[in-house]
Coordinates of C-alpha atoms and ligand atoms in Angstrom, one line a residue:
X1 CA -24.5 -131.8 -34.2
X2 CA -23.2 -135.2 -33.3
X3 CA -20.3 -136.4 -35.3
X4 CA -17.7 -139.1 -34.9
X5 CA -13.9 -138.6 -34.5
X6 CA -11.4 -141.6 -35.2
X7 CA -7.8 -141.5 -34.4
X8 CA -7.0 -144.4 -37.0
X9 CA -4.1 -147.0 -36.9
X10 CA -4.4 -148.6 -34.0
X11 CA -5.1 -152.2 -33.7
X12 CA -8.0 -153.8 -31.9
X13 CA -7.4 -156.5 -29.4
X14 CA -10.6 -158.4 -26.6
X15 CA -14.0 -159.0 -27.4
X16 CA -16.8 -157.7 -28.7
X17 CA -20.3 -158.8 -28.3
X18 CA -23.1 -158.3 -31.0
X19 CA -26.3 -157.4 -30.3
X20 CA -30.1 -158.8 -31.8
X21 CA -30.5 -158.5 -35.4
X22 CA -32.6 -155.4 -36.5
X23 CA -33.6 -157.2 -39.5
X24 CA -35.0 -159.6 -37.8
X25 CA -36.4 -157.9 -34.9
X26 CA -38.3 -154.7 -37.2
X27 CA -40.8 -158.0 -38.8
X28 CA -41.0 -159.6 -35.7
X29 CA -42.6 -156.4 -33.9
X30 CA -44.8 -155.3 -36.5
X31 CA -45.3 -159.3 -36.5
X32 CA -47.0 -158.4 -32.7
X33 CA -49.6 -156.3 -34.5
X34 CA -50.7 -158.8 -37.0
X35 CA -51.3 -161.3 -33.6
X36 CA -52.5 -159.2 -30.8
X37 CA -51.5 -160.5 -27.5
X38 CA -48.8 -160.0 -24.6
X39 CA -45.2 -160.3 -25.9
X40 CA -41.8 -160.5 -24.1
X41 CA -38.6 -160.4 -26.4
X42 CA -35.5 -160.7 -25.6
X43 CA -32.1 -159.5 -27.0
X44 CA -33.6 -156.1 -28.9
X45 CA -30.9 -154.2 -30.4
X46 CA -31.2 -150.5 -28.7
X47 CA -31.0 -148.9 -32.7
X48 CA -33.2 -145.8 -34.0
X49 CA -35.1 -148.4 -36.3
X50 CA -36.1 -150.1 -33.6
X51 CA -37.9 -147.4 -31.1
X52 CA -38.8 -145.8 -33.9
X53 CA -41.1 -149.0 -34.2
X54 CA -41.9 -149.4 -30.7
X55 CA -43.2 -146.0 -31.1
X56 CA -45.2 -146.7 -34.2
X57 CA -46.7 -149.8 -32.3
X58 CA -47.1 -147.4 -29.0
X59 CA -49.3 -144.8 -31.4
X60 CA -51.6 -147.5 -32.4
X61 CA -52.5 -148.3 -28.9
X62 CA -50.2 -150.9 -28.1
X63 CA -48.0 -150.8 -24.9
X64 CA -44.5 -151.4 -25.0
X65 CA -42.1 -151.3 -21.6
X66 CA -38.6 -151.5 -22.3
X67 CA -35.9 -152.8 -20.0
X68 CA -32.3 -153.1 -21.4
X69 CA -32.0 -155.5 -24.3
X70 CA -35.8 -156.6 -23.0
X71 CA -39.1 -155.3 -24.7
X72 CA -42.8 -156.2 -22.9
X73 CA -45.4 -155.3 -25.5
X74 CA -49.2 -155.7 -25.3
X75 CA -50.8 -155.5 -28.8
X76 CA -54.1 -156.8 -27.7
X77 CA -55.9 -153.2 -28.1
X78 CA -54.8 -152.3 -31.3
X79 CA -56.6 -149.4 -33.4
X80 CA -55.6 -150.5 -37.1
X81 CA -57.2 -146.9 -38.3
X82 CA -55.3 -144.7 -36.7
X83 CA -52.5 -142.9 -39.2
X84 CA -49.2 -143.0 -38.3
X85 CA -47.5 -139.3 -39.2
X86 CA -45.5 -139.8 -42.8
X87 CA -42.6 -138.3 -41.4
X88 CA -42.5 -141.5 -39.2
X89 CA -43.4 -144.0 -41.9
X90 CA -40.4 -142.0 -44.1
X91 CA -38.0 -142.6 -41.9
X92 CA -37.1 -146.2 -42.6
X93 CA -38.2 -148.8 -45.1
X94 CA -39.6 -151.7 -42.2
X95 CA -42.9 -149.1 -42.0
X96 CA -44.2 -151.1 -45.4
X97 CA -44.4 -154.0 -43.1
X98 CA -47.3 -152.1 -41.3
X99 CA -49.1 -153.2 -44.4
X100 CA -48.9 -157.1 -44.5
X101 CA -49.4 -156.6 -40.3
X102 CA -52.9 -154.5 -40.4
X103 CA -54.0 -156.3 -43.5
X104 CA -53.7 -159.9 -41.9
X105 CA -55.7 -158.9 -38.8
X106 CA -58.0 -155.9 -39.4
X107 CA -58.2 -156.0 -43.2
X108 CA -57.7 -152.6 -44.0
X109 CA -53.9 -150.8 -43.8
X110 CA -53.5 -147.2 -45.0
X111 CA -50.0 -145.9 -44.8
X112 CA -48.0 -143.0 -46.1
X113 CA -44.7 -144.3 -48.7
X114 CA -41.7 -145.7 -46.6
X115 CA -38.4 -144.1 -46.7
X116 CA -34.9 -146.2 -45.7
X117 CA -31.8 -145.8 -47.2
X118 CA -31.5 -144.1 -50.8
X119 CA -29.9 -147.0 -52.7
X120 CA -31.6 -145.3 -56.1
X121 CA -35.4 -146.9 -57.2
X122 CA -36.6 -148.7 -54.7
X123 CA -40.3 -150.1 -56.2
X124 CA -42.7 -151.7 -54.0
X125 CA -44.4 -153.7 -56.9
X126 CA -43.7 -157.7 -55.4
X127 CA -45.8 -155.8 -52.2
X128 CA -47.9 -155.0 -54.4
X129 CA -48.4 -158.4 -56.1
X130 CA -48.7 -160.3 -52.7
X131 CA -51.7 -158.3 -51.4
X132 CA -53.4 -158.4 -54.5
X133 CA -53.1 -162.3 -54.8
X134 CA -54.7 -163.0 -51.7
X135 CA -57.2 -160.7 -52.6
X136 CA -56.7 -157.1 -51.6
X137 CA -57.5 -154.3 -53.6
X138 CA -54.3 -151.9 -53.5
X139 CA -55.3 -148.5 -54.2
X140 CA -52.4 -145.1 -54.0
X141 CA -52.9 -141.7 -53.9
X142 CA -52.2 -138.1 -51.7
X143 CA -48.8 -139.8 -51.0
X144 CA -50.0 -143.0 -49.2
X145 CA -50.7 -146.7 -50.6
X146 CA -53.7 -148.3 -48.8
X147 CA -54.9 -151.8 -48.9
X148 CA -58.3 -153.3 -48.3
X149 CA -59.9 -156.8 -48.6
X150 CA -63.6 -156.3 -47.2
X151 CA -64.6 -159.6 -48.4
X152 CA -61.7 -161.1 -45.8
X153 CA -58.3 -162.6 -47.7
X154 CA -57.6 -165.9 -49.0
X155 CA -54.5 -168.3 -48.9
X156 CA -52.9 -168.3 -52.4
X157 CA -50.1 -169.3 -54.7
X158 CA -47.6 -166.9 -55.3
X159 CA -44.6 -166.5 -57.1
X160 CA -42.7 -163.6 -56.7
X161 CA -40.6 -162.4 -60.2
X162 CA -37.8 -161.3 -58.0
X163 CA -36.1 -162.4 -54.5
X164 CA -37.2 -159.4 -52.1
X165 CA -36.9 -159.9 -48.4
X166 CA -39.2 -157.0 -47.5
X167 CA -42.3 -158.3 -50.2
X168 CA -41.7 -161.7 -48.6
X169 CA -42.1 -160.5 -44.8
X170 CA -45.7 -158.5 -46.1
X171 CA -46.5 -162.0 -47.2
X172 CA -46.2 -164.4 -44.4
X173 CA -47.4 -161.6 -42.1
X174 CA -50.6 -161.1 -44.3
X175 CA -51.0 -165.3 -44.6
X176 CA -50.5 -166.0 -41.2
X177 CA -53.8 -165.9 -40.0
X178 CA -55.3 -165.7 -43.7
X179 CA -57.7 -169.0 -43.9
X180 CA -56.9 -171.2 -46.3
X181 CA -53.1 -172.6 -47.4
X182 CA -50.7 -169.9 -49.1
X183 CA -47.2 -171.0 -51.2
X184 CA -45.0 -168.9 -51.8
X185 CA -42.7 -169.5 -54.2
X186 CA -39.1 -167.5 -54.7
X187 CA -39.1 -166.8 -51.4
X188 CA -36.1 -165.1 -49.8
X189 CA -34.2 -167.6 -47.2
X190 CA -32.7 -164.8 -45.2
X191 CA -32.0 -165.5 -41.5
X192 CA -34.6 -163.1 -40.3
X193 CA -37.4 -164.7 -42.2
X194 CA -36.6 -167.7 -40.9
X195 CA -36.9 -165.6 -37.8
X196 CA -40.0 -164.2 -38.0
X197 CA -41.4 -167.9 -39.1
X198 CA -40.3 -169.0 -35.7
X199 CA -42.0 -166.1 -33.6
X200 CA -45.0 -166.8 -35.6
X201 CA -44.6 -170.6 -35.1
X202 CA -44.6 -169.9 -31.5
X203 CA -47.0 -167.6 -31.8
X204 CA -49.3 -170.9 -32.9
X205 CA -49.2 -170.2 -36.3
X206 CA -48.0 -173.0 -39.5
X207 CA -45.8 -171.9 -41.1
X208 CA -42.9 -174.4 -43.1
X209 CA -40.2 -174.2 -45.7
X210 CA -38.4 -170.6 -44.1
X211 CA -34.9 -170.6 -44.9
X212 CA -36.1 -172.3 -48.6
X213 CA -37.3 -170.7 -51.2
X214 CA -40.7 -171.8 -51.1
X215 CA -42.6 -171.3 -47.7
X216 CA -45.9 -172.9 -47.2
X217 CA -48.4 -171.0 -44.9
X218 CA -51.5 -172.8 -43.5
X219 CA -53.7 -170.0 -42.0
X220 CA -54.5 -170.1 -38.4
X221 CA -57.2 -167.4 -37.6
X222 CA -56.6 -167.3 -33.6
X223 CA -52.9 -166.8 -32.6
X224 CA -51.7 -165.8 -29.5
X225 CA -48.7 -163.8 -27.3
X226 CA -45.3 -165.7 -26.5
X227 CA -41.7 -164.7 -25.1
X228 CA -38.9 -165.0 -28.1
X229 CA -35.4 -163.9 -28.3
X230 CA -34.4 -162.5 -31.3
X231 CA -31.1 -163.8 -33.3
X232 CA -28.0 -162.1 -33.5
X233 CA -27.0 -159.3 -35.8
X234 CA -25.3 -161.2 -38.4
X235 CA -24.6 -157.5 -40.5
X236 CA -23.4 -156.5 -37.1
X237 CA -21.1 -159.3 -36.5
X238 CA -19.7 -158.7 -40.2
X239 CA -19.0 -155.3 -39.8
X240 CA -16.6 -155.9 -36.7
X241 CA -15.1 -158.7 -38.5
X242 CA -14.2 -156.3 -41.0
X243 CA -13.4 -153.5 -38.7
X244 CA -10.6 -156.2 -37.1
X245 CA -9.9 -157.2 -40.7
X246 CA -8.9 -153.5 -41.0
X247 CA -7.1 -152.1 -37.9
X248 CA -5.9 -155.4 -37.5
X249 CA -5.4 -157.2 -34.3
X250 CA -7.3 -160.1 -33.0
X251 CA -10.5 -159.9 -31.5
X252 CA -13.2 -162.3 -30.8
X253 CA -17.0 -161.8 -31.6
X254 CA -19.4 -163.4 -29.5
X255 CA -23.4 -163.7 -29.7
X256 CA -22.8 -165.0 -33.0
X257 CA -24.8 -167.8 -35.5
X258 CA -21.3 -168.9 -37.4
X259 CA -23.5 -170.3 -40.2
X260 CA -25.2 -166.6 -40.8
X261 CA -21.7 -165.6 -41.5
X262 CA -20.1 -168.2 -44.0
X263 CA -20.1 -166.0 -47.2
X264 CA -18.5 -163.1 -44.9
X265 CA -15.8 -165.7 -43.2
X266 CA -15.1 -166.9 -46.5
X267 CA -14.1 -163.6 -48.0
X268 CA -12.4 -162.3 -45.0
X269 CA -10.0 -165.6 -45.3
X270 CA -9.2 -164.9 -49.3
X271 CA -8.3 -162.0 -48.7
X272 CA -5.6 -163.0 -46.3
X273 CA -7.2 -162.8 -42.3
X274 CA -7.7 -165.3 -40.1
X275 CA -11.4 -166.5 -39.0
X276 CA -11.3 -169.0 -36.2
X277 CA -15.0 -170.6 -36.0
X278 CA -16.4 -171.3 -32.7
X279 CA -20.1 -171.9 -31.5
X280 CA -21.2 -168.7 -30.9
X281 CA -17.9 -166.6 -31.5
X282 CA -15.3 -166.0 -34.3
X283 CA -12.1 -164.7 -33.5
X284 CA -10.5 -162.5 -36.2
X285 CA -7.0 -162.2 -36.0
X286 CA -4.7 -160.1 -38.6
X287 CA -1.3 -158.9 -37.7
X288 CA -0.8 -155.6 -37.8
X289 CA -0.1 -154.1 -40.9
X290 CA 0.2 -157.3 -42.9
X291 CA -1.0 -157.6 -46.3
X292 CA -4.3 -158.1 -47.6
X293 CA -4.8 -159.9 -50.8
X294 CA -7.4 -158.6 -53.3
X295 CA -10.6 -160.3 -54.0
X296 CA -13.9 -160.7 -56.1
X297 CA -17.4 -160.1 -54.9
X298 CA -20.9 -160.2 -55.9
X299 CA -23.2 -159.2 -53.1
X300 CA -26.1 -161.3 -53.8
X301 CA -29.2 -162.3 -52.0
X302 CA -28.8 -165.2 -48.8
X303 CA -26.6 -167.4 -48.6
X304 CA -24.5 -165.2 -50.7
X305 CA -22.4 -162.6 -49.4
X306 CA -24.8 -159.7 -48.3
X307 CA -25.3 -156.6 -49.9
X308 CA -25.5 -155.0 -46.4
X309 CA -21.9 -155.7 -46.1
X310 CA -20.4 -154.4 -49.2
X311 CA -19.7 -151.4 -48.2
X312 CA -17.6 -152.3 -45.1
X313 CA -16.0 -154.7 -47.4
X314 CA -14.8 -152.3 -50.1
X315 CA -13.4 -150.3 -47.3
X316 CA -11.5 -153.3 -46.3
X317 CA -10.3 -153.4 -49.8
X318 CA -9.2 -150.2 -50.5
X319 CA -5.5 -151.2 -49.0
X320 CA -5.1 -154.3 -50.2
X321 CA -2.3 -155.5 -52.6
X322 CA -3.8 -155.0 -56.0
X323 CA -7.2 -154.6 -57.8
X324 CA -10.5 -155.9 -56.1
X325 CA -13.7 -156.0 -57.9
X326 CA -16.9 -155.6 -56.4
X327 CA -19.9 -156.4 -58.0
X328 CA -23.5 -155.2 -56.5
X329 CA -26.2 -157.2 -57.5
X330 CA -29.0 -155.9 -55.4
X331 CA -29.7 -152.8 -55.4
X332 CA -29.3 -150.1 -58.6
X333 CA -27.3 -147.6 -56.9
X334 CA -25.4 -148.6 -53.7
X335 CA -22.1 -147.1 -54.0
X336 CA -22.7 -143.5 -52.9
X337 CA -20.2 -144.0 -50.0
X338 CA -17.4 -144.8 -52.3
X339 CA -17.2 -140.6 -52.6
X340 CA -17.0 -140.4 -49.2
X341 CA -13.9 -143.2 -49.3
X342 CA -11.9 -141.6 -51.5
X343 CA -11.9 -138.4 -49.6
X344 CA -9.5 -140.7 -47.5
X345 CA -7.7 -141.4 -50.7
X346 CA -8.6 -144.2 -51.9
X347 CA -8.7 -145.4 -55.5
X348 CA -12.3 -146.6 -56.7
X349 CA -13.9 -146.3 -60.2
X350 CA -17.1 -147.3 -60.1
X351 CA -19.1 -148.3 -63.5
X352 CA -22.5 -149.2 -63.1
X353 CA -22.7 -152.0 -60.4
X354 CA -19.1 -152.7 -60.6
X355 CA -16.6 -150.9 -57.9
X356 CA -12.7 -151.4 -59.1
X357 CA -11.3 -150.7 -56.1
X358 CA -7.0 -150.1 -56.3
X359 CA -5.3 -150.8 -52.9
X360 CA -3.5 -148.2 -52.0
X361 CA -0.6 -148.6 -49.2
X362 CA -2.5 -145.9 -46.8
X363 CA -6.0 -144.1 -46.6
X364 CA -5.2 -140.8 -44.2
X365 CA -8.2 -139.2 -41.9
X366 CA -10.6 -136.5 -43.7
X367 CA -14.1 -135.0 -43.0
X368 CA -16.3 -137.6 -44.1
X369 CA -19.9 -138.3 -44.2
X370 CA -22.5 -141.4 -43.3
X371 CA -24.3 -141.3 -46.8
X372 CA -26.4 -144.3 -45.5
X373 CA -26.4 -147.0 -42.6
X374 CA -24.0 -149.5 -44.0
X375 CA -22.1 -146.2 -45.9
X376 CA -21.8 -144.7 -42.5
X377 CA -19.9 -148.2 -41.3
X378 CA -17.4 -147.9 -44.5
X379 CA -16.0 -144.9 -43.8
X380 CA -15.7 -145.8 -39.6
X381 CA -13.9 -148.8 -40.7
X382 CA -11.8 -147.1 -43.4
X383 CA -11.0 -144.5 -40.3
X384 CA -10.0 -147.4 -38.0
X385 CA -6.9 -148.5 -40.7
X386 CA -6.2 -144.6 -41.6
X387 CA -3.3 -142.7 -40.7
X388 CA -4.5 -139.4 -38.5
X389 CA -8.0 -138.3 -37.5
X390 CA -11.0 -138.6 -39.4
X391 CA -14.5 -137.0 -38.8
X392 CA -17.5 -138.3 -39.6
X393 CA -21.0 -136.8 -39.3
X394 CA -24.5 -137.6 -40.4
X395 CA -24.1 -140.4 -37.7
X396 CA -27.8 -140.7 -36.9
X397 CA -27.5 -142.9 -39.9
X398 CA -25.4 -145.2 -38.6
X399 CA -27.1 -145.4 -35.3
X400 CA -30.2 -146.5 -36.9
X401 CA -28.5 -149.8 -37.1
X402 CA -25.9 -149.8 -34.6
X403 CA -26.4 -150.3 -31.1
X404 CA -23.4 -148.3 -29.5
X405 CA -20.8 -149.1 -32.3
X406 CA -18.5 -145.9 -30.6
X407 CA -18.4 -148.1 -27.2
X408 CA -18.2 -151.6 -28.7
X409 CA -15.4 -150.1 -31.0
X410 CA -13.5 -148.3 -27.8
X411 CA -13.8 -151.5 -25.5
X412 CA -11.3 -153.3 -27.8
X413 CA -8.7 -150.1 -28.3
X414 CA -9.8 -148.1 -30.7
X415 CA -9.7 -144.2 -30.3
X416 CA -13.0 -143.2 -31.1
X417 CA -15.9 -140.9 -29.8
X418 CA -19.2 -139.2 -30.1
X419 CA -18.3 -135.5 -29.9
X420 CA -20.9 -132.6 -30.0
X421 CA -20.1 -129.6 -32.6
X422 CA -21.9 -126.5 -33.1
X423 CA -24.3 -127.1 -35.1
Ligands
UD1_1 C1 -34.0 -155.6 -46.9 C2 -33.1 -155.0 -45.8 C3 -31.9 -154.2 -46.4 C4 -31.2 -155.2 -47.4 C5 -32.2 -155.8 -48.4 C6 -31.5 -156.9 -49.3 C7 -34.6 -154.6 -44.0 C8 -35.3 -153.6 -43.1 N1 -33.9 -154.1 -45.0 O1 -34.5 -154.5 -47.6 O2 -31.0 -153.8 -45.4 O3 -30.3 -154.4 -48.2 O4 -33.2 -156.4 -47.7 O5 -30.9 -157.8 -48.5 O6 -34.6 -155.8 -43.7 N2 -37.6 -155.0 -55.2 C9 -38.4 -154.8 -56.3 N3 -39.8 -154.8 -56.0 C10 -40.3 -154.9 -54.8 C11 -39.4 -155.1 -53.7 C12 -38.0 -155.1 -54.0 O7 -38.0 -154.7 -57.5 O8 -41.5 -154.9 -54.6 C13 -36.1 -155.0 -55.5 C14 -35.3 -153.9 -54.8 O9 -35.4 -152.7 -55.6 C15 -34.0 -154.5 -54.7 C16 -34.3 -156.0 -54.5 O10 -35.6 -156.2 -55.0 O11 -33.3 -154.4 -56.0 C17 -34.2 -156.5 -53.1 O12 -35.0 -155.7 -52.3 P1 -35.6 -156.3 -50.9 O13 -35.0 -157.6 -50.6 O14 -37.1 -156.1 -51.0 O15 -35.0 -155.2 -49.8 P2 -35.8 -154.7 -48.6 O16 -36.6 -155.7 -48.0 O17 -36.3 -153.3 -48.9

């Protein structure tokens, strides 16, 4: 078994560079399904998620030739009936997209339930909603959800009851080529949906208002192949903010969209680092065992502070001077890495979505765990800042979202490595 072994408390110092965006890039490949055609895309992140995809696309006929950060795929002989094995579809959330993509070019999608991270209930009903408004009938049973719209779909208005990113990527893929004009309303404005707009755009489709929330779709029934480069990991770029935030040091962070990273630059500044903004870098510089300032957060929906960096922030936060509050208003239960933390002796309470996170003057190295991707990165940046050696397994976790984070995390001083136990 794989694990991860930190020698913490030692600060970071050159440059990192950040990869493509996951988030973006897991709609914008099942987005090469719902158009059939000849692909190239550039700057894939290398992450589980990712070929786990690539091999979901490969099983439905497509081929996909990968070079580096490069992908060629041909979608253009695409068998929509084929079923993918659940195990696959259980190992990540993006598999739902399979639904809006198969819907919005054969009609028909049949799909076993998707897995991800266990952040407590995770319903599907907005998916739900979408398919049904433009005029699929959603039926579930033997462990699968299937949609089918014989009669063809039909551009509609639709207001979602709550902001979900993944409900609003099954909708623009299922309206892209769906005749007619679709709204939708509530929309979330994430950078990756404004992502996948763009692909489709240059895919020929209409779509306007991405990055708002209220998108307007006008369905455009032949779309075609294109080349595209997918944006940086702006999660990515956070987490090694933070990581320098922690060990302290001063690094700079390049392939980065500054803008994506406001809410995260802001936070990093209260609490007492220094963020200098360039175009596409930030240098984070703290010295060495300075003090951090406590701080507030609600992890809210874009452009709020994300909830996929709330973990790496409450790590952060676990040796700052005084009592930090972290608030999670996303998901119903995404503090099960806070255990894991105070292993390494630090002081959290949490009550219901709230984290009350006491600094303490030093975390110390202990066997920990990656309860979940963005857990996993909590505990390596807790291990960066602790005094002795911390081991962490369960790491497939975090490498379903970070491409080489041992390297990357190495290159700029830190003693860290992949090291094979026993199992
Ligand atoms: C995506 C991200 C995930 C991130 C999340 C919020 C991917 C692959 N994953 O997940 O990393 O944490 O956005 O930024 O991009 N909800 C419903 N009904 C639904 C759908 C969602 O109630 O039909 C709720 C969820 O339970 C959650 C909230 O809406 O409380 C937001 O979920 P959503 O934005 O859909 O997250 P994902 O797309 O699954």
């Amino acid at each position: 078994m794989d694990k991860i072994v930190i020698s913490g408390k030692r600060p970071l110092y050159g440059t990192i560079e950040v990869s493509g965006m996951k988030n973006a890039a897991l709609p914008i490949l099942y987005a090469t399904i719902l158009v059939g055609g000849k692909f190239s895309i550039e700057n894939l992140p290398d992450v589980n998620d990712i070929n786990l995809t690539l091999g979901i696309i490969e099983t439905l006929g497509g081929k996909c030739v990968k070079d580096g950060a490069c992908v060629e795929i041909d979608t253009t002989d695409i068998d929509g009936k084929v079923s993918i094995p659940v195990d696959t579809v259980k190992k990540m959330r993006a598999s739902l997209y399979l639904l809006g993509a198969l819907l919005g070019r054969y009609g028909y999608a049949r799909i076993g339930y998707p897995g991800g991270c266990d952040f407590g209930v995770r319903p599907i009903d907005q998916h739900k909603k979408c398919f049904k408004t433009f005029g699929a009938t959603v039926t579930e049973g033997d462990g699968h959800i299937c949609v089918s719209a014989e009669q063809g779909l039909s551009g509609a208005h639709l207001f979602f009851d709550i902001v979900s990113v993944g409900a609003t990527v099954n909708a623009i893929l299922a309206a892209a080529k769906t005749p007619g004009v679709t709204t939708i309303e509530n929309a979330a404005k994430e950078p990756h949906i404004v992502d996948l707009a763009n692909f489709l755009n240059t895919c020929g489709a209409h779509i306007s208002g991405a990055g708002t929330d209220t998108i307007k779709i006008r369905g455009e029934k032949e779309l075609h192949g294109c080349s595209y480069d997918i944006i940086p990991d702006m999660i990515e770029a956070g987490t090694y903010m933070t990581a320098v935030a922690a060990a302290g040091g001063c690094v700079t962070i390049k392939n980065v969209i500054p803008k994506h990273l406001e809410s995260i630059t802001a936070k990093l500044i209260e609490a007492g680092v220094t963020v200098n903004v360039d175009d596409d870098s930030v240098e984070v510089v703290r010295e060495p065992d300075s003090q951090l300032s406590r701080i507030m957060l609600k992890a809210i929906p874009y452009p709020g502070f994300p909830t996929d960096m709330q973990p790496q922030m409450c790590a952060l936060l676990c040796s700052a001077n005084g009592t930090s509050y972290i608030t999670e208003g996303v998901w119903a239960n995404r503090f099960r890495y806070v255990e894991e933390l105070v292993r390494m002796g630090a002081h959290i309470v949490v009550e219901g979505k709230i984290a009350v996170i006491e600094g303490v003057s030093e975390l110390s190295g202990a066997q920990v765990s990656a309860v979940d991707l963005r857990g996993g990165a909590a505990v390596v940046i807790a291990a960066l800042c602790a005094k002795g050696v911390t081991v962490i397994d369960n790491i497939s976790l975090i490498e379903r979202g970070y491409h080489d984070i041992v390297g990357k995390l190495r290159s700029v001083g830190a003693d860290i490595r992949k090291v094979s136990f026993p199992d």
